[in-house]
Amino acid sequence: MTHESSWDADEALTAVYTAHYTSLVRLGALLLRDTGTAEEIVQDAFVAMHGRWNRLRDPHKALAYLRTTVVNRCRSRQRHLVVVDKHTPRSLPDEPSAEHAVLRTIETDRVIDAMRTLPEKQRTVMVLRYYGDLSEAEIADAMGISRGSVKSHAARASKSLRQLLEQKP
């Protein structure tokens, strides 16, 4: 085999890549905490070195050149991320998407339609409990019925609503 300083760029980089790719990716991953980006940086470093192979003064320092390139590119990436983070809005609006609003409206309409099918006392108990946020005792007082009746009307209404809403629209 010929002396490595007489190798062309393809042979030299193949040998360096085979021997040191993993350790260079590990170096980049430790600096960036992102293996995918580290792999991209190392690959870019090898491509850059391949293009400059003839200008490399000492081919024996190829690994040192690659290591320096990886570190510098990782630092550049970190600086870029700091700038991106600095200009990213801190909080996104809490507004739901238009699709979400439409789906919610459809679901609300289904619940209202299902509520209309309930007998009056069951519907009244459900409205007072979930819309009015009243306790069982407050509902009993408002409707002039016992707490036990409130519980049974709520249970029957819940069962009916569940069955109606589980059906296909």
GROMACS .gro file of N, CA and C in nm:
model
  507
    1MET      N    1   0.084  -0.118   0.000
    1MET     CA    2   0.000   0.000   0.000
    1MET      C    3   0.089   0.125   0.000
    2THR      N    4   0.043   0.228  -0.061
    2THR     CA    5   0.123   0.349  -0.073
    2THR      C    6   0.117   0.428   0.056
    3HIS      N    7   0.213   0.517   0.072
    3HIS     CA    8   0.219   0.605   0.188
    3HIS      C    9   0.100   0.699   0.183
    4GLU      N   10   0.033   0.724   0.301
    4GLU     CA   11  -0.092   0.798   0.301
    4GLU      C   12  -0.080   0.942   0.253
    5SER      N   13   0.037   1.002   0.256
    5SER     CA   14   0.050   1.139   0.207
    5SER      C   15   0.039   1.145   0.056
    6SER      N   16   0.056   1.030  -0.012
    6SER     CA   17   0.043   1.029  -0.157
    6SER      C   18  -0.098   0.988  -0.200
    7TRP      N   19  -0.187   0.962  -0.107
    7TRP     CA   20  -0.323   0.924  -0.141
    7TRP      C   21  -0.396   1.043  -0.202
    8ASP      N   22  -0.492   1.012  -0.287
    8ASP     CA   23  -0.575   1.121  -0.336
    8ASP      C   24  -0.686   1.146  -0.232
    9ALA      N   25  -0.767   1.245  -0.255
    9ALA     CA   26  -0.868   1.286  -0.158
    9ALA      C   27  -0.965   1.173  -0.126
   10ASP      N   28  -1.008   1.099  -0.227
   10ASP     CA   29  -1.105   0.991  -0.204
   10ASP      C   30  -1.048   0.884  -0.113
   11GLU      N   31  -0.927   0.838  -0.142
   11GLU     CA   32  -0.866   0.733  -0.060
   11GLU      C   33  -0.841   0.782   0.083
   12ALA      N   34  -0.789   0.902   0.096
   12ALA     CA   35  -0.756   0.955   0.227
   12ALA      C   36  -0.881   0.975   0.312
   13LEU      N   37  -0.982   1.036   0.252
   13LEU     CA   38  -1.103   1.061   0.329
   13LEU      C   39  -1.178   0.933   0.362
   14THR      N   40  -1.170   0.834   0.275
   14THR     CA   41  -1.232   0.705   0.306
   14THR      C   42  -1.166   0.643   0.429
   15ALA      N   43  -1.035   0.651   0.434
   15ALA     CA   44  -0.963   0.596   0.549
   15ALA      C   45  -0.993   0.674   0.677
   16VAL      N   46  -0.994   0.807   0.669
   16VAL     CA   47  -1.022   0.890   0.786
   16VAL      C   48  -1.167   0.872   0.830
   17TYR      N   49  -1.257   0.865   0.733
   17TYR     CA   50  -1.399   0.848   0.762
   17TYR      C   51  -1.422   0.716   0.835
   18THR      N   52  -1.365   0.610   0.782
   18THR     CA   53  -1.382   0.477   0.843
   18THR      C   54  -1.330   0.475   0.986
   19ALA      N   55  -1.218   0.538   1.008
   19ALA     CA   56  -1.154   0.533   1.140
   19ALA      C   57  -1.213   0.632   1.241
   20HIS      N   58  -1.264   0.746   1.195
   20HIS     CA   59  -1.296   0.853   1.291
   20HIS      C   60  -1.437   0.912   1.283
   21TYR      N   61  -1.518   0.866   1.191
   21TYR     CA   62  -1.652   0.923   1.177
   21TYR      C   63  -1.730   0.916   1.309
   22THR      N   64  -1.734   0.801   1.371
   22THR     CA   65  -1.812   0.783   1.494
   22THR      C   66  -1.765   0.875   1.605
   23SER      N   67  -1.635   0.888   1.622
   23SER     CA   68  -1.586   0.974   1.730
   23SER      C   69  -1.615   1.122   1.701
   24LEU      N   70  -1.614   1.160   1.574
   24LEU     CA   71  -1.646   1.299   1.539
   24LEU      C   72  -1.794   1.327   1.562
   25VAL      N   73  -1.880   1.231   1.529
   25VAL     CA   74  -2.023   1.249   1.555
   25VAL      C   75  -2.047   1.258   1.705
   26ARG      N   76  -1.980   1.174   1.782
   26ARG     CA   77  -1.994   1.179   1.927
   26ARG      C   78  -1.951   1.316   1.981
   27LEU      N   79  -1.841   1.370   1.928
   27LEU     CA   80  -1.795   1.503   1.968
   27LEU      C   81  -1.904   1.606   1.940
   28GLY      N   82  -1.958   1.603   1.818
   28GLY     CA   83  -2.063   1.698   1.782
   28GLY      C   84  -2.188   1.680   1.865
   29ALA      N   85  -2.226   1.557   1.892
   29ALA     CA   86  -2.346   1.529   1.971
   29ALA      C   87  -2.328   1.578   2.115
   30LEU      N   88  -2.210   1.565   2.169
   30LEU     CA   89  -2.185   1.615   2.304
   30LEU      C   90  -2.192   1.768   2.309
   31LEU      N   91  -2.146   1.832   2.204
   31LEU     CA   92  -2.152   1.978   2.201
   31LEU      C   93  -2.293   2.030   2.177
   32LEU      N   94  -2.369   1.961   2.092
   32LEU     CA   95  -2.501   2.011   2.053
   32LEU      C   96  -2.618   1.945   2.126
   33ARG      N   97  -2.592   1.830   2.183
   33ARG     CA   98  -2.698   1.748   2.243
   33ARG      C   99  -2.802   1.709   2.139
   34ASP      N  100  -2.758   1.687   2.016
   34ASP     CA  101  -2.847   1.649   1.905
   34ASP      C  102  -2.767   1.566   1.806
   35THR      N  103  -2.786   1.436   1.809
   35THR     CA  104  -2.707   1.345   1.725
   35THR      C  105  -2.733   1.368   1.577
   36GLY      N  106  -2.858   1.392   1.539
   36GLY     CA  107  -2.890   1.413   1.398
   36GLY      C  108  -2.816   1.532   1.339
   37THR      N  109  -2.818   1.643   1.410
   37THR     CA  110  -2.748   1.763   1.364
   37THR      C  111  -2.598   1.740   1.364
   38ALA      N  112  -2.548   1.668   1.464
   38ALA     CA  113  -2.404   1.637   1.471
   38ALA      C  114  -2.363   1.555   1.349
   39GLU      N  115  -2.444   1.458   1.309
   39GLU     CA  116  -2.412   1.378   1.190
   39GLU      C  117  -2.405   1.465   1.066
   40GLU      N  118  -2.500   1.557   1.052
   40GLU     CA  119  -2.499   1.648   0.937
   40GLU      C  120  -2.373   1.733   0.936
   41ILE      N  121  -2.335   1.785   1.051
   41ILE     CA  122  -2.216   1.870   1.060
   41ILE      C  123  -2.091   1.791   1.024
   42VAL      N  124  -2.079   1.670   1.074
   42VAL     CA  125  -1.961   1.588   1.043
   42VAL      C  126  -1.957   1.556   0.894
   43GLN      N  127  -2.070   1.521   0.837
   43GLN     CA  128  -2.073   1.493   0.694
   43GLN      C  129  -2.033   1.616   0.612
   44ASP      N  130  -2.085   1.731   0.652
   44ASP     CA  131  -2.048   1.856   0.584
   44ASP      C  132  -1.898   1.884   0.599
   45ALA      N  133  -1.842   1.853   0.714
   45ALA     CA  134  -1.699   1.874   0.736
   45ALA      C  135  -1.617   1.785   0.642
   46PHE      N  136  -1.659   1.661   0.624
   46PHE     CA  137  -1.590   1.571   0.532
   46PHE      C  138  -1.601   1.620   0.388
   47VAL      N  139  -1.717   1.670   0.349
   47VAL     CA  140  -1.735   1.722   0.214
   47VAL      C  141  -1.645   1.843   0.193
   48ALA      N  142  -1.642   1.932   0.291
   48ALA     CA  143  -1.557   2.051   0.280
   48ALA      C  144  -1.410   2.012   0.271
   49MET      N  145  -1.370   1.915   0.350
   49MET     CA  146  -1.230   1.872   0.347
   49MET      C  147  -1.195   1.808   0.213
   50HIS      N  148  -1.288   1.732   0.159
   50HIS     CA  149  -1.265   1.669   0.028
   50HIS      C  150  -1.238   1.775  -0.077
   51GLY      N  151  -1.313   1.883  -0.074
   51GLY     CA  152  -1.294   1.991  -0.172
   51GLY      C  153  -1.164   2.067  -0.153
   52ARG      N  154  -1.109   2.062  -0.032
   52ARG     CA  155  -0.985   2.136  -0.003
   52ARG      C  156  -0.864   2.044   0.015
   53TRP      N  157  -0.877   1.920  -0.017
   53TRP     CA  158  -0.771   1.822   0.010
   53TRP      C  159  -0.636   1.864  -0.051
   54ASN      N  160  -0.639   1.915  -0.173
   54ASN     CA  161  -0.513   1.954  -0.239
   54ASN      C  162  -0.447   2.075  -0.173
   55ARG      N  163  -0.525   2.155  -0.100
   55ARG     CA  164  -0.470   2.272  -0.033
   55ARG      C  165  -0.425   2.242   0.110
   56LEU      N  166  -0.452   2.122   0.157
   56LEU     CA  167  -0.413   2.083   0.293
   56LEU      C  168  -0.261   2.071   0.298
   57ARG      N  169  -0.198   2.148   0.385
   57ARG     CA  170  -0.052   2.150   0.392
   57ARG      C  171   0.005   2.019   0.443
   58ASP      N  172  -0.059   1.963   0.545
   58ASP     CA  173  -0.008   1.839   0.603
   58ASP      C  174  -0.122   1.738   0.612
   59PRO      N  175  -0.129   1.641   0.519
   59PRO     CA  176  -0.237   1.543   0.519
   59PRO      C  177  -0.245   1.462   0.649
   60HIS      N  178  -0.136   1.457   0.725
   60HIS     CA  179  -0.137   1.384   0.852
   60HIS      C  180  -0.221   1.458   0.957
   61LYS      N  181  -0.249   1.584   0.931
   61LYS     CA  182  -0.330   1.661   1.025
   61LYS      C  183  -0.477   1.666   0.983
   62ALA      N  184  -0.517   1.575   0.897
   62ALA     CA  185  -0.655   1.573   0.848
   62ALA      C  186  -0.754   1.557   0.963
   63LEU      N  187  -0.725   1.469   1.057
   63LEU     CA  188  -0.816   1.448   1.169
   63LEU      C  189  -0.827   1.574   1.254
   64ALA      N  190  -0.715   1.641   1.277
   64ALA     CA  191  -0.717   1.765   1.355
   64ALA      C  192  -0.799   1.872   1.283
   65TYR      N  193  -0.783   1.878   1.150
   65TYR     CA  194  -0.860   1.972   1.070
   65TYR      C  195  -1.010   1.942   1.082
   66LEU      N  196  -1.045   1.815   1.071
   66LEU     CA  197  -1.185   1.776   1.082
   66LEU      C  198  -1.241   1.807   1.221
   67ARG      N  199  -1.163   1.777   1.322
   67ARG     CA  200  -1.208   1.803   1.460
   67ARG      C  201  -1.234   1.952   1.479
   68THR      N  202  -1.143   2.035   1.433
   68THR     CA  203  -1.159   2.181   1.443
   68THR      C  204  -1.282   2.226   1.365
   69THR      N  205  -1.300   2.171   1.246
   69THR     CA  206  -1.416   2.207   1.164
   69THR      C  207  -1.546   2.170   1.233
   70VAL      N  208  -1.551   2.050   1.291
   70VAL     CA  209  -1.671   2.006   1.361
   70VAL      C  210  -1.700   2.097   1.481
   71VAL      N  211  -1.599   2.127   1.558
   71VAL     CA  212  -1.619   2.215   1.674
   71VAL      C  213  -1.667   2.353   1.629
   72ASN      N  214  -1.604   2.410   1.528
   72ASN     CA  215  -1.644   2.543   1.481
   72ASN      C  216  -1.787   2.543   1.425
   73ARG      N  217  -1.822   2.440   1.351
   73ARG     CA  218  -1.957   2.433   1.295
   73ARG      C  219  -2.061   2.410   1.404
   74CYS      N  220  -2.025   2.335   1.507
   74CYS     CA  221  -2.117   2.316   1.620
   74CYS      C  222  -2.139   2.448   1.692
   75ARG      N  223  -2.032   2.522   1.711
   75ARG     CA  224  -2.044   2.653   1.777
   75ARG      C  225  -2.130   2.747   1.693
   76SER      N  226  -2.111   2.744   1.561
   76SER     CA  227  -2.193   2.828   1.472
   76SER      C  228  -2.340   2.788   1.483
   77ARG      N  229  -2.364   2.659   1.488
   77ARG     CA  230  -2.502   2.610   1.502
   77ARG      C  231  -2.563   2.658   1.634
   78GLN      N  232  -2.486   2.651   1.742
   78GLN     CA  233  -2.535   2.697   1.871
   78GLN      C  234  -2.566   2.847   1.869
   79ARG      N  235  -2.479   2.924   1.807
   79ARG     CA  236  -2.504   3.069   1.796
   79ARG      C  237  -2.632   3.094   1.715
   80HIS      N  238  -2.648   3.020   1.608
   80HIS     CA  239  -2.768   3.033   1.525
   80HIS      C  240  -2.893   3.002   1.608
   81LEU      N  241  -2.890   2.896   1.687
   81LEU     CA  242  -3.005   2.858   1.769
   81LEU      C  243  -3.037   2.964   1.874
   82VAL      N  244  -2.934   3.029   1.927
   82VAL     CA  245  -2.956   3.137   2.025
   82VAL      C  246  -3.030   3.252   1.957
   83VAL      N  247  -2.989   3.287   1.834
   83VAL     CA  248  -3.055   3.396   1.762
   83VAL      C  249  -3.199   3.357   1.729
   84VAL      N  250  -3.220   3.234   1.683
   84VAL     CA  251  -3.356   3.188   1.652
   84VAL      C  252  -3.442   3.193   1.777
   85ASP      N  253  -3.389   3.145   1.888
   85ASP     CA  254  -3.463   3.145   2.014
   85ASP      C  255  -3.496   3.287   2.059
   86LYS      N  256  -3.402   3.377   2.036
   86LYS     CA  257  -3.421   3.516   2.077
   86LYS      C  258  -3.536   3.581   2.000
   87HIS      N  259  -3.556   3.539   1.875
   87HIS     CA  260  -3.658   3.601   1.791
   87HIS      C  261  -3.786   3.518   1.780
   88THR      N  262  -3.795   3.409   1.852
   88THR     CA  263  -3.915   3.327   1.851
   88THR      C  264  -4.013   3.384   1.953
   89PRO      N  265  -4.140   3.398   1.914
   89PRO     CA  266  -4.237   3.447   2.012
   89PRO      C  267  -4.241   3.356   2.134
   90ARG      N  268  -4.248   3.414   2.251
   90ARG     CA  269  -4.244   3.338   2.376
   90ARG      C  270  -4.366   3.251   2.395
   91SER      N  271  -4.482   3.302   2.359
   91SER     CA  272  -4.601   3.219   2.376
   91SER      C  273  -4.686   3.232   2.251
   92LEU      N  274  -4.738   3.120   2.211
   92LEU     CA  275  -4.826   3.120   2.097
   92LEU      C  276  -4.967   3.153   2.145
   93PRO      N  277  -5.047   3.210   2.059
   93PRO     CA  278  -5.182   3.245   2.102
   93PRO      C  279  -5.258   3.119   2.144
   94ASP      N  280  -5.344   3.135   2.243
   94ASP     CA  281  -5.421   3.023   2.294
   94ASP      C  282  -5.551   3.002   2.216
   95GLU      N  283  -5.556   3.055   2.099
   95GLU     CA  284  -5.676   3.042   2.018
   95GLU      C  285  -5.674   2.907   1.947
   96PRO      N  286  -5.787   2.836   1.952
   96PRO     CA  287  -5.793   2.710   1.880
   96PRO      C  288  -5.799   2.736   1.729
   97SER      N  289  -5.766   2.635   1.654
   97SER     CA  290  -5.770   2.648   1.509
   97SER      C  291  -5.914   2.659   1.462
   98ALA      N  292  -5.931   2.701   1.339
   98ALA     CA  293  -6.064   2.712   1.281
   98ALA      C  294  -6.131   2.575   1.276
   99GLU      N  295  -6.054   2.472   1.244
   99GLU     CA  296  -6.108   2.336   1.239
   99GLU      C  297  -6.158   2.294   1.377
  100HIS      N  298  -6.081   2.327   1.480
  100HIS     CA  299  -6.120   2.293   1.617
  100HIS      C  300  -6.252   2.361   1.653
  101ALA      N  301  -6.265   2.487   1.616
  101ALA     CA  302  -6.387   2.562   1.646
  101ALA      C  303  -6.507   2.500   1.576
  102VAL      N  304  -6.491   2.459   1.452
  102VAL     CA  305  -6.600   2.397   1.377
  102VAL      C  306  -6.640   2.264   1.441
  103LEU      N  307  -6.539   2.182   1.475
  103LEU     CA  308  -6.568   2.054   1.539
  103LEU      C  309  -6.636   2.072   1.673
  104ARG      N  310  -6.591   2.172   1.747
  104ARG     CA  311  -6.652   2.199   1.878
  104ARG      C  312  -6.796   2.244   1.861
  105THR      N  313  -6.824   2.326   1.762
  105THR     CA  314  -6.960   2.372   1.735
  105THR      C  315  -7.048   2.254   1.696
  106ILE      N  316  -6.996   2.166   1.612
  106ILE     CA  317  -7.073   2.048   1.571
  106ILE      C  318  -7.104   1.961   1.692
  107GLU      N  319  -7.006   1.939   1.778
  107GLU     CA  320  -7.025   1.857   1.897
  107GLU      C  321  -7.125   1.924   1.992
  108THR      N  322  -7.115   2.055   2.009
  108THR     CA  323  -7.208   2.128   2.095
  108THR      C  324  -7.351   2.115   2.040
  109ASP      N  325  -7.365   2.128   1.909
  109ASP     CA  326  -7.497   2.113   1.847
  109ASP      C  327  -7.554   1.974   1.871
  110ARG      N  328  -7.469   1.873   1.864
  110ARG     CA  329  -7.515   1.735   1.888
  110ARG      C  330  -7.562   1.719   2.033
  111VAL      N  331  -7.488   1.778   2.127
  111VAL     CA  332  -7.526   1.767   2.268
  111VAL      C  333  -7.659   1.840   2.291
  112ILE      N  334  -7.674   1.958   2.235
  112ILE     CA  335  -7.799   2.034   2.251
  112ILE      C  336  -7.917   1.957   2.192
  113ASP      N  337  -7.897   1.901   2.072
  113ASP     CA  338  -8.004   1.821   2.011
  113ASP      C  339  -8.040   1.701   2.097
  114ALA      N  340  -7.939   1.637   2.155
  114ALA     CA  341  -7.963   1.521   2.242
  114ALA      C  342  -8.035   1.566   2.369
  115MET      N  343  -7.998   1.681   2.424
  115MET     CA  344  -8.064   1.733   2.544
  115MET      C  345  -8.212   1.759   2.518
  116ARG      N  346  -8.247   1.803   2.399
  116ARG     CA  347  -8.387   1.834   2.365
  116ARG      C  348  -8.475   1.709   2.366
  117THR      N  349  -8.414   1.592   2.351
  117THR     CA  350  -8.492   1.468   2.350
  117THR      C  351  -8.523   1.418   2.490
  118LEU      N  352  -8.456   1.472   2.591
  118LEU     CA  353  -8.476   1.427   2.729
  118LEU      C  354  -8.610   1.477   2.783
  119PRO      N  355  -8.669   1.401   2.875
  119PRO     CA  356  -8.788   1.452   2.945
  119PRO      C  357  -8.751   1.581   3.020
  120GLU      N  358  -8.851   1.664   3.045
  120GLU     CA  359  -8.828   1.797   3.100
  120GLU      C  360  -8.749   1.797   3.231
  121LYS      N  361  -8.785   1.710   3.326
  121LYS     CA  362  -8.716   1.710   3.455
  121LYS      C  363  -8.570   1.667   3.440
  122GLN      N  364  -8.543   1.568   3.356
  122GLN     CA  365  -8.404   1.524   3.334
  122GLN      C  366  -8.324   1.637   3.270
  123ARG      N  367  -8.384   1.702   3.171
  123ARG     CA  368  -8.316   1.813   3.102
  123ARG      C  369  -8.288   1.926   3.200
  124THR      N  370  -8.385   1.958   3.287
  124THR     CA  371  -8.369   2.066   3.385
  124THR      C  372  -8.256   2.034   3.483
  125VAL      N  373  -8.252   1.909   3.531
  125VAL     CA  374  -8.147   1.869   3.624
  125VAL      C  375  -8.009   1.883   3.558
  126MET      N  376  -7.997   1.839   3.433
  126MET     CA  377  -7.868   1.845   3.363
  126MET      C  378  -7.825   1.990   3.339
  127VAL      N  379  -7.919   2.075   3.302
  127VAL     CA  380  -7.886   2.216   3.278
  127VAL      C  381  -7.843   2.283   3.408
  128LEU      N  382  -7.918   2.257   3.514
  128LEU     CA  383  -7.882   2.321   3.642
  128LEU      C  384  -7.749   2.268   3.694
  129ARG      N  385  -7.721   2.141   3.673
  129ARG     CA  386  -7.596   2.083   3.723
  129ARG      C  387  -7.475   2.129   3.642
  130TYR      N  388  -7.482   2.119   3.510
  130TYR     CA  389  -7.363   2.144   3.428
  130TYR      C  390  -7.355   2.287   3.373
  131TYR      N  391  -7.466   2.349   3.348
  131TYR     CA  392  -7.461   2.488   3.302
  131TYR      C  393  -7.467   2.584   3.420
  132GLY      N  394  -7.557   2.554   3.514
  132GLY     CA  395  -7.572   2.640   3.631
  132GLY      C  396  -7.473   2.611   3.741
  133ASP      N  397  -7.405   2.499   3.732
  133ASP     CA  398  -7.303   2.458   3.828
  133ASP      C  399  -7.359   2.454   3.971
  134LEU      N  400  -7.482   2.401   3.984
  134LEU     CA  401  -7.546   2.393   4.115
  134LEU      C  402  -7.520   2.256   4.177
  135SER      N  403  -7.521   2.251   4.308
  135SER     CA  404  -7.507   2.124   4.379
  135SER      C  405  -7.640   2.050   4.375
  136GLU      N  406  -7.638   1.923   4.418
  136GLU     CA  407  -7.762   1.844   4.422
  136GLU      C  408  -7.864   1.910   4.513
  137ALA      N  409  -7.821   1.960   4.626
  137ALA     CA  410  -7.913   2.025   4.721
  137ALA      C  411  -7.974   2.150   4.659
  138GLU      N  412  -7.893   2.230   4.590
  138GLU     CA  413  -7.944   2.352   4.526
  138GLU      C  414  -8.042   2.319   4.414
  139ILE      N  415  -8.014   2.213   4.339
  139ILE     CA  416  -8.106   2.172   4.232
  139ILE      C  417  -8.238   2.125   4.293
  140ALA      N  418  -8.229   2.046   4.400
  140ALA     CA  419  -8.350   1.997   4.467
  140ALA      C  420  -8.436   2.115   4.514
  141ASP      N  421  -8.372   2.214   4.574
  141ASP     CA  422  -8.446   2.332   4.621
  141ASP      C  423  -8.508   2.407   4.504
  142ALA      N  424  -8.432   2.426   4.395
  142ALA     CA  425  -8.480   2.503   4.280
  142ALA      C  426  -8.597   2.433   4.212
  143MET      N  427  -8.595   2.300   4.209
  143MET     CA  428  -8.699   2.226   4.139
  143MET      C  429  -8.812   2.180   4.232
  144GLY      N  430  -8.790   2.190   4.364
  144GLY     CA  431  -8.891   2.146   4.459
  144GLY      C  432  -8.904   1.995   4.465
  145ILE      N  433  -8.790   1.924   4.447
  145ILE     CA  434  -8.789   1.778   4.454
  145ILE      C  435  -8.682   1.734   4.553
  146SER      N  436  -8.679   1.605   4.586
  146SER     CA  437  -8.579   1.556   4.682
  146SER      C  438  -8.443   1.539   4.614
  147ARG      N  439  -8.337   1.529   4.696
  147ARG     CA  440  -8.202   1.507   4.643
  147ARG      C  441  -8.195   1.372   4.574
  148GLY      N  442  -8.266   1.274   4.625
  148GLY     CA  443  -8.269   1.142   4.562
  148GLY      C  444  -8.328   1.149   4.422
  149SER      N  445  -8.432   1.229   4.405
  149SER     CA  446  -8.491   1.247   4.271
  149SER      C  447  -8.393   1.316   4.178
  150VAL      N  448  -8.318   1.412   4.229
  150VAL     CA  449  -8.216   1.481   4.148
  150VAL      C  450  -8.114   1.378   4.098
  151LYS      N  451  -8.070   1.291   4.188
  151LYS     CA  452  -7.971   1.189   4.152
  151LYS      C  453  -8.027   1.094   4.047
  152SER      N  454  -8.150   1.049   4.065
  152SER     CA  455  -8.205   0.953   3.969
  152SER      C  456  -8.231   1.019   3.834
  153HIS      N  457  -8.280   1.142   3.832
  153HIS     CA  458  -8.300   1.213   3.704
  153HIS      C  459  -8.164   1.233   3.633
  154ALA      N  460  -8.062   1.269   3.709
  154ALA     CA  461  -7.929   1.290   3.651
  154ALA      C  462  -7.874   1.159   3.595
  155ALA      N  463  -7.890   1.050   3.667
  155ALA     CA  464  -7.839   0.920   3.620
  155ALA      C  465  -7.910   0.877   3.493
  156ARG      N  466  -8.043   0.889   3.490
  156ARG     CA  467  -8.119   0.850   3.370
  156ARG      C  468  -8.083   0.941   3.252
  157ALA      N  469  -8.069   1.070   3.278
  157ALA     CA  470  -8.033   1.164   3.172
  157ALA      C  471  -7.894   1.134   3.117
  158SER      N  472  -7.800   1.105   3.205
  158SER     CA  473  -7.664   1.074   3.162
  158SER      C  474  -7.662   0.949   3.075
  159LYS      N  475  -7.737   0.847   3.115
  159LYS     CA  476  -7.743   0.723   3.039
  159LYS      C  477  -7.802   0.748   2.900
  160SER      N  478  -7.912   0.822   2.894
  160SER     CA  479  -7.976   0.853   2.766
  160SER      C  480  -7.884   0.934   2.675
  161LEU      N  481  -7.820   1.036   2.732
  161LEU     CA  482  -7.728   1.119   2.653
  161LEU      C  483  -7.611   1.038   2.599
  162ARG      N  484  -7.556   0.953   2.684
  162ARG     CA  485  -7.443   0.869   2.641
  162ARG      C  486  -7.484   0.783   2.522
  163GLN      N  487  -7.602   0.720   2.532
  163GLN     CA  488  -7.648   0.634   2.424
  163GLN      C  489  -7.673   0.715   2.296
  164LEU      N  490  -7.733   0.830   2.308
  164LEU     CA  491  -7.759   0.914   2.191
  164LEU      C  492  -7.630   0.965   2.126
  165LEU      N  493  -7.537   1.007   2.209
  165LEU     CA  494  -7.413   1.066   2.155
  165LEU      C  495  -7.316   0.961   2.101
  166GLU      N  496  -7.328   0.836   2.146
  166GLU     CA  497  -7.241   0.731   2.094
  166GLU      C  498  -7.285   0.683   1.958
  167GLN      N  499  -7.409   0.715   1.920
  167GLN     CA  500  -7.458   0.680   1.787
  167GLN      C  501  -7.388   0.766   1.683
  168LYS      N  502  -7.377   0.712   1.564
  168LYS     CA  503  -7.314   0.789   1.455
  168LYS      C  504  -7.397   0.913   1.425
  169PRO      N  505  -7.331   1.025   1.394
  169PRO     CA  506  -7.405   1.149   1.363
  169PRO      C  507  -7.483   1.138   1.234
   0.00000   0.00000   0.00000
